[in-house]
PDB file of C-alpha atoms in Angstrom:
ATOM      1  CA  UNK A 159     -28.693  51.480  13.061  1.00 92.00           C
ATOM      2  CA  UNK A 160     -28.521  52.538   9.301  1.00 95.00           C
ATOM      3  CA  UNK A 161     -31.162  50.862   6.847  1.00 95.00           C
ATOM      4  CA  UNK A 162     -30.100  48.757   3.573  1.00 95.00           C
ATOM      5  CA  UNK A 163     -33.504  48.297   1.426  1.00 95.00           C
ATOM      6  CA  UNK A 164     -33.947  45.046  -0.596  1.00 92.00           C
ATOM      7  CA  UNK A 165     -34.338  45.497  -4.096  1.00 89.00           C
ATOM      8  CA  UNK A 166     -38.096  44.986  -5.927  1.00 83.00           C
ATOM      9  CA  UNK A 167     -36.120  44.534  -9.386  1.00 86.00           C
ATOM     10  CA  UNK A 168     -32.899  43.626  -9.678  1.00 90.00           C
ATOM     11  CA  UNK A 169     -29.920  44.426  -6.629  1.00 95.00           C
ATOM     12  CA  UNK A 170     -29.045  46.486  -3.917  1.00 97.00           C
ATOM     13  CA  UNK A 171     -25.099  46.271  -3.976  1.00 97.00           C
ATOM     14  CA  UNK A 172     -23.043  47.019  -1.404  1.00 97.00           C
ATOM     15  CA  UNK A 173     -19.092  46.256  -2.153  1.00 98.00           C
ATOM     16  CA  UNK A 174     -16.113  44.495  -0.036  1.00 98.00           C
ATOM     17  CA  UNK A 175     -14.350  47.142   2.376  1.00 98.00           C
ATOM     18  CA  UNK A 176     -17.313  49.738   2.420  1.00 98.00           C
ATOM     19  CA  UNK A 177     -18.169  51.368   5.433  1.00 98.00           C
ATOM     20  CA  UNK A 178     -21.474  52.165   6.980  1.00 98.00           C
ATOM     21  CA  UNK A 179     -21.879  54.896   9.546  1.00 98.00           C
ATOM     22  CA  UNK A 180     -25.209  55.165  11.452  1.00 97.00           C
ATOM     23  CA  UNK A 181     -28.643  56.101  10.745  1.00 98.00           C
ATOM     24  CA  UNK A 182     -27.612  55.861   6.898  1.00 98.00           C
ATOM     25  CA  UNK A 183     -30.174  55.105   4.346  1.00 98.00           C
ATOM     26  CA  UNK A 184     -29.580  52.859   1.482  1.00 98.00           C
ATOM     27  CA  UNK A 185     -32.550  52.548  -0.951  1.00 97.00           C
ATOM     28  CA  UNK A 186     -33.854  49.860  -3.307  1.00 96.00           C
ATOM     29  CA  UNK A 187     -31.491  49.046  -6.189  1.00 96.00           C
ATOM     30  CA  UNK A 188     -28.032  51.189  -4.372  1.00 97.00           C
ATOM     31  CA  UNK A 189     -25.154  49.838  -5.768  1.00 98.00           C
ATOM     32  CA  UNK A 190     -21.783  51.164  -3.895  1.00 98.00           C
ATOM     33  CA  UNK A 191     -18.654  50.459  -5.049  1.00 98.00           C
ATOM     34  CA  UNK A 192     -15.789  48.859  -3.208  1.00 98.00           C
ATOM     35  CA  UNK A 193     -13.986  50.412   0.290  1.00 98.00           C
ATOM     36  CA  UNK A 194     -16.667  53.773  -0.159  1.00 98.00           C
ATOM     37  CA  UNK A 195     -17.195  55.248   3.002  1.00 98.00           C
ATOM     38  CA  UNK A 196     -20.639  56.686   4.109  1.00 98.00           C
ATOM     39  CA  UNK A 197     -20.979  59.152   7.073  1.00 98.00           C
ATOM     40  CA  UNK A 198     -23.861  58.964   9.329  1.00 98.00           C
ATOM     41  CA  UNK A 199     -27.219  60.169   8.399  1.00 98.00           C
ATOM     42  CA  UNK A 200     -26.403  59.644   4.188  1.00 98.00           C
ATOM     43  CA  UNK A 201     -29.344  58.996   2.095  1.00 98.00           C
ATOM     44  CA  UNK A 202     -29.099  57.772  -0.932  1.00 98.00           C
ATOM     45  CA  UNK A 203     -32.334  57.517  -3.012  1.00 97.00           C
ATOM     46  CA  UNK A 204     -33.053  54.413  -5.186  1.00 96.00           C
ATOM     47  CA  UNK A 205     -31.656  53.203  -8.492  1.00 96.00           C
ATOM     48  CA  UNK A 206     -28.337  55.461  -7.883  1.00 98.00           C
ATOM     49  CA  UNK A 207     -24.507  54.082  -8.617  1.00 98.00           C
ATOM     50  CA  UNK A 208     -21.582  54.912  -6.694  1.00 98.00           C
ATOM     51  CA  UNK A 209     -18.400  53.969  -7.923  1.00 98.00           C
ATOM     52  CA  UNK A 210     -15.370  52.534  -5.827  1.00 98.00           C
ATOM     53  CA  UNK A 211     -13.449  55.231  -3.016  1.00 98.00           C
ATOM     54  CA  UNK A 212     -16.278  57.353  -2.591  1.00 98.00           C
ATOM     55  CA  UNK A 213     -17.380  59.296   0.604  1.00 98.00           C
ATOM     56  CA  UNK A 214     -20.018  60.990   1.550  1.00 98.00           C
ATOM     57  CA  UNK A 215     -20.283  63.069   4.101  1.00 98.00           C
ATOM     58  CA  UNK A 216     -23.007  63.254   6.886  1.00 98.00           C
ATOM     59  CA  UNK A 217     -25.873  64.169   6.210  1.00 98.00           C
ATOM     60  CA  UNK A 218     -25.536  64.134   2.435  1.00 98.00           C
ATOM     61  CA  UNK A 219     -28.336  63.409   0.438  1.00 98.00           C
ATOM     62  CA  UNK A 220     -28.171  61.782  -3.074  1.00 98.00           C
ATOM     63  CA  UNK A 221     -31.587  61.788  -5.769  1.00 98.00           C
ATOM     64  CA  UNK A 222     -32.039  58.863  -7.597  1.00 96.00           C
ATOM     65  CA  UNK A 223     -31.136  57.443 -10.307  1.00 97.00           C
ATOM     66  CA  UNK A 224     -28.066  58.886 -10.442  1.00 98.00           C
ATOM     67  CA  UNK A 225     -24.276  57.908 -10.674  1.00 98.00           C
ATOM     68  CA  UNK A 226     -20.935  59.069  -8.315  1.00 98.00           C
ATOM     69  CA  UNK A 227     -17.787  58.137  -9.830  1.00 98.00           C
ATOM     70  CA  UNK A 228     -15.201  56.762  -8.912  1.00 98.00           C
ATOM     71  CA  UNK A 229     -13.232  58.722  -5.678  1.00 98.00           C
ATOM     72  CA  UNK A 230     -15.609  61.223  -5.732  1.00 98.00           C
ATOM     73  CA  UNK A 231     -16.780  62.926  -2.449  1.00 98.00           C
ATOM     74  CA  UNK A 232     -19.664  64.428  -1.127  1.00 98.00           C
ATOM     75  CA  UNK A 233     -19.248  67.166   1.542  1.00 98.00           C
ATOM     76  CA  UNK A 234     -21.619  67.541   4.702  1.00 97.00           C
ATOM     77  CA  UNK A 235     -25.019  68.018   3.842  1.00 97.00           C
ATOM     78  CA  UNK A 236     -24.782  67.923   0.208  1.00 97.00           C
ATOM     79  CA  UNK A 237     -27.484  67.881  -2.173  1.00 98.00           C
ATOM     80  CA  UNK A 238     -26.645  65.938  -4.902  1.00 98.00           C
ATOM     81  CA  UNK A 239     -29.200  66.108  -7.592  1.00 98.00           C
ATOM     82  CA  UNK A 240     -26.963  65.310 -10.893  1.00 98.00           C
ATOM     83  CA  UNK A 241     -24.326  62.856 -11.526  1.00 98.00           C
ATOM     84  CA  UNK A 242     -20.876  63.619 -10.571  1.00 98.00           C
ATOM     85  CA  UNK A 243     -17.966  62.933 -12.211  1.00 98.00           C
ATOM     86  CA  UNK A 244     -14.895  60.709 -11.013  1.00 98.00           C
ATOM     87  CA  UNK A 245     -12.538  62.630  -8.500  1.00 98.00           C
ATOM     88  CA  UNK A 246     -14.917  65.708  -8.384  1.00 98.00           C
ATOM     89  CA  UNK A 247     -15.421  67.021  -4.897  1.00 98.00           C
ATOM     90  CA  UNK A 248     -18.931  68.152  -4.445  1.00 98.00           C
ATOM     91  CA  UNK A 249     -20.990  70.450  -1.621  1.00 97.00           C
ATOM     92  CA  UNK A 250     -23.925  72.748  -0.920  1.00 95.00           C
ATOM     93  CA  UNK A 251     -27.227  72.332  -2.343  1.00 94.00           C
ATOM     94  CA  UNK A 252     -27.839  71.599  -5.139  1.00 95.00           C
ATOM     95  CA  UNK A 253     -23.995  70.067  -5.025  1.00 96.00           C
ATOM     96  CA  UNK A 254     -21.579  71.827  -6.754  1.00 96.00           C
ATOM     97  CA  UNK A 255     -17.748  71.728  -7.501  1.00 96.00           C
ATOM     98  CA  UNK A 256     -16.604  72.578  -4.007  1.00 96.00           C
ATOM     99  CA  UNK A 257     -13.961  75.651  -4.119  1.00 93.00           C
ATOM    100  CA  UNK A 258     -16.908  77.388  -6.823  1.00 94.00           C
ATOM    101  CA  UNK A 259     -19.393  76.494  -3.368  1.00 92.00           C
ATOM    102  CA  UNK A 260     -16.951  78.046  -1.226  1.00 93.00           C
ATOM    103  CA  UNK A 261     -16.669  80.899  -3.397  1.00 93.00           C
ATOM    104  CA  UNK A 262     -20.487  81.364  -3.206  1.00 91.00           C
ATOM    105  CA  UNK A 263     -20.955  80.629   0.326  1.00 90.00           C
ATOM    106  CA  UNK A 264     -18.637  83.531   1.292  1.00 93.00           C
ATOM    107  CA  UNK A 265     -19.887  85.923  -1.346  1.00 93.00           C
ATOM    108  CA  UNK A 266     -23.238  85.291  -0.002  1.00 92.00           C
ATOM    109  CA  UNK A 267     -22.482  86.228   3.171  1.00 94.00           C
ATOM    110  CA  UNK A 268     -20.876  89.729   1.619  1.00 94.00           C
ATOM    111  CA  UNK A 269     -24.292  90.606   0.124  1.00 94.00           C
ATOM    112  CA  UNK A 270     -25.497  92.852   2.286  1.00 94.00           C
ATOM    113  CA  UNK A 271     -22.615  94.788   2.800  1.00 95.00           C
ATOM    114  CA  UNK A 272     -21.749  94.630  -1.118  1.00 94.00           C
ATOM    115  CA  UNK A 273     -25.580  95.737  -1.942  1.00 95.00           C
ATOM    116  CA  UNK A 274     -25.135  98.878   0.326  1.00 95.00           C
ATOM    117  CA  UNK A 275     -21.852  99.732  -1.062  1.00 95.00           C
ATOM    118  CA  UNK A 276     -23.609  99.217  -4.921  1.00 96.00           C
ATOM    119  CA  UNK A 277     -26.582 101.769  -3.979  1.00 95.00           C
ATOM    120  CA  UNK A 278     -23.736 104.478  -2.251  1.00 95.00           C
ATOM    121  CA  UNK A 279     -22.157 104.301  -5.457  1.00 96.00           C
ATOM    122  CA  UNK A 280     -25.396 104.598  -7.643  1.00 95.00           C
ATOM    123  CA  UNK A 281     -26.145 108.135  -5.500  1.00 94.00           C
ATOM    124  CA  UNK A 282     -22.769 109.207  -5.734  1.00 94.00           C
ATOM    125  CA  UNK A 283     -22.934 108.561  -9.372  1.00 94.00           C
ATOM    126  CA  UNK A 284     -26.287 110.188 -10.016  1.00 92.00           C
ATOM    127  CA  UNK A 285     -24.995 112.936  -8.069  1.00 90.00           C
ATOM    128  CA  UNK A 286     -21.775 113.648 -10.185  1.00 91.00           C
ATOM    129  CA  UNK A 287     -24.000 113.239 -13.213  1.00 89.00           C
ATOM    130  CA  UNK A 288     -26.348 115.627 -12.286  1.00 88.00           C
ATOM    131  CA  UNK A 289     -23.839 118.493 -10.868  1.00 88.00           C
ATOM    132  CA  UNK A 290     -22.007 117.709 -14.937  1.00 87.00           C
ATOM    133  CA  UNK A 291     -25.837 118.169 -16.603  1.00 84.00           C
ATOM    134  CA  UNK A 292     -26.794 121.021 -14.232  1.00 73.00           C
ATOM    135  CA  UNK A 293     -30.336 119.561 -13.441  1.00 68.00           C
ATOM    136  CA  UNK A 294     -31.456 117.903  -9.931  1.00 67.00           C
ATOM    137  CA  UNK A 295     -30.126 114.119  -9.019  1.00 61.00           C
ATOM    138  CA  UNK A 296     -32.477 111.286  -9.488  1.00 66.00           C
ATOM    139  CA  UNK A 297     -32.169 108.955  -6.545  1.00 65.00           C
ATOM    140  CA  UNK A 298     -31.217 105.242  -8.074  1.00 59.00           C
ATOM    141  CA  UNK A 299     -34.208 102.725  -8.203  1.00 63.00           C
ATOM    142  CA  UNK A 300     -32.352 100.619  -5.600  1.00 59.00           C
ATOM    143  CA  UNK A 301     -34.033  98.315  -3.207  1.00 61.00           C
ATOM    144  CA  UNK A 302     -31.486  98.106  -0.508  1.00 58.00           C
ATOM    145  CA  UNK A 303     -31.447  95.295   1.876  1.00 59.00           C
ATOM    146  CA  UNK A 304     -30.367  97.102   5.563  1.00 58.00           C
ATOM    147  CA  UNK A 305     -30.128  95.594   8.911  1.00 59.00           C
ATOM    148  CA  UNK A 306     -32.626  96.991  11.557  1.00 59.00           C
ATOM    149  CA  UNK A 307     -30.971  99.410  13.746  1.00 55.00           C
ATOM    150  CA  UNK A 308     -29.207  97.339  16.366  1.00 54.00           C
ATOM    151  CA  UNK A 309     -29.284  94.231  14.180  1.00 54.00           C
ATOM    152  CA  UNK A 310     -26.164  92.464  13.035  1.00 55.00           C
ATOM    153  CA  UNK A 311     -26.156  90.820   9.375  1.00 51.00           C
ATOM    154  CA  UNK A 312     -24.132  87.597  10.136  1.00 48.00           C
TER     155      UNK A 312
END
């Protein structure tokens, strides 16, 4: 069952060839362009434009007053909280282009690893410097995120 509110002002649109998955929510004054396809569990808030060919993936979640143009797509469990541009594909929250969400996304799960290998080099550094200067290392002002013992960082 997906829900399709009626508009207070104005319309709520839906156009020929679109297709409704379930549990998707359509707010007050939606208009959605022809043969779009929405995945089940979409919200999209009120006042908000989507153009023709778009999909959205489930659980994506639109703000309103906002527009998707045309052929643009909406991965899983986006948060969409500007407009986006014709073609673009979007994901993540807040939605972004999708291979610079990717990107992030896989960096982000290289942090811990990457901030242990930044505060090895700040020691090693500090060390060098010190044997060059002759006086006794400083240890770096590093606050180092480390798994507890036993613990794997996924």
């Amino acid at each position: 069952c997906s829900c399709i509110d009626r508009a207070t002002t104005g319309e709520t649109v839906i156009g020929r060839g679109t297709k409704i998955d379930n549990l998707v929510h359509v707010a007050h004054n939606v208009e959605i362009g022809a043969f779009s396809i929405l995945c089940a569990q979409a919200g999209i808030s009120g006042s908000t434009r989507l153009g023709r060919f778009v999909v959205l993936g489930g659980q994506a979640g639109l703000v309103g007053h906002i527009e998707v143009g045309d052929g643009a797509k909406v991965g899983a469990q986006g948060g969409v909280t500007k407009s986006v541009p014709p073609g673009e594909t979007v994901s993540g929250y807040p939605a972004q282009n999708h291979t610079r969400a990717s990107r992030t996304y896989a960096a982000l799960r290289r942090l811990p690893e990457t901030q242990r290998t930044v505060a090895d080099l700040e020691r090693r550094l500090a060390r060098l410097e010190a044997a060059n200067s002759g006086t006794r290392p400083e240890e770096p002002r590093v606050h180092e995120a480390r798994p507890e013992e036993g613990k794997e960082i996924a």
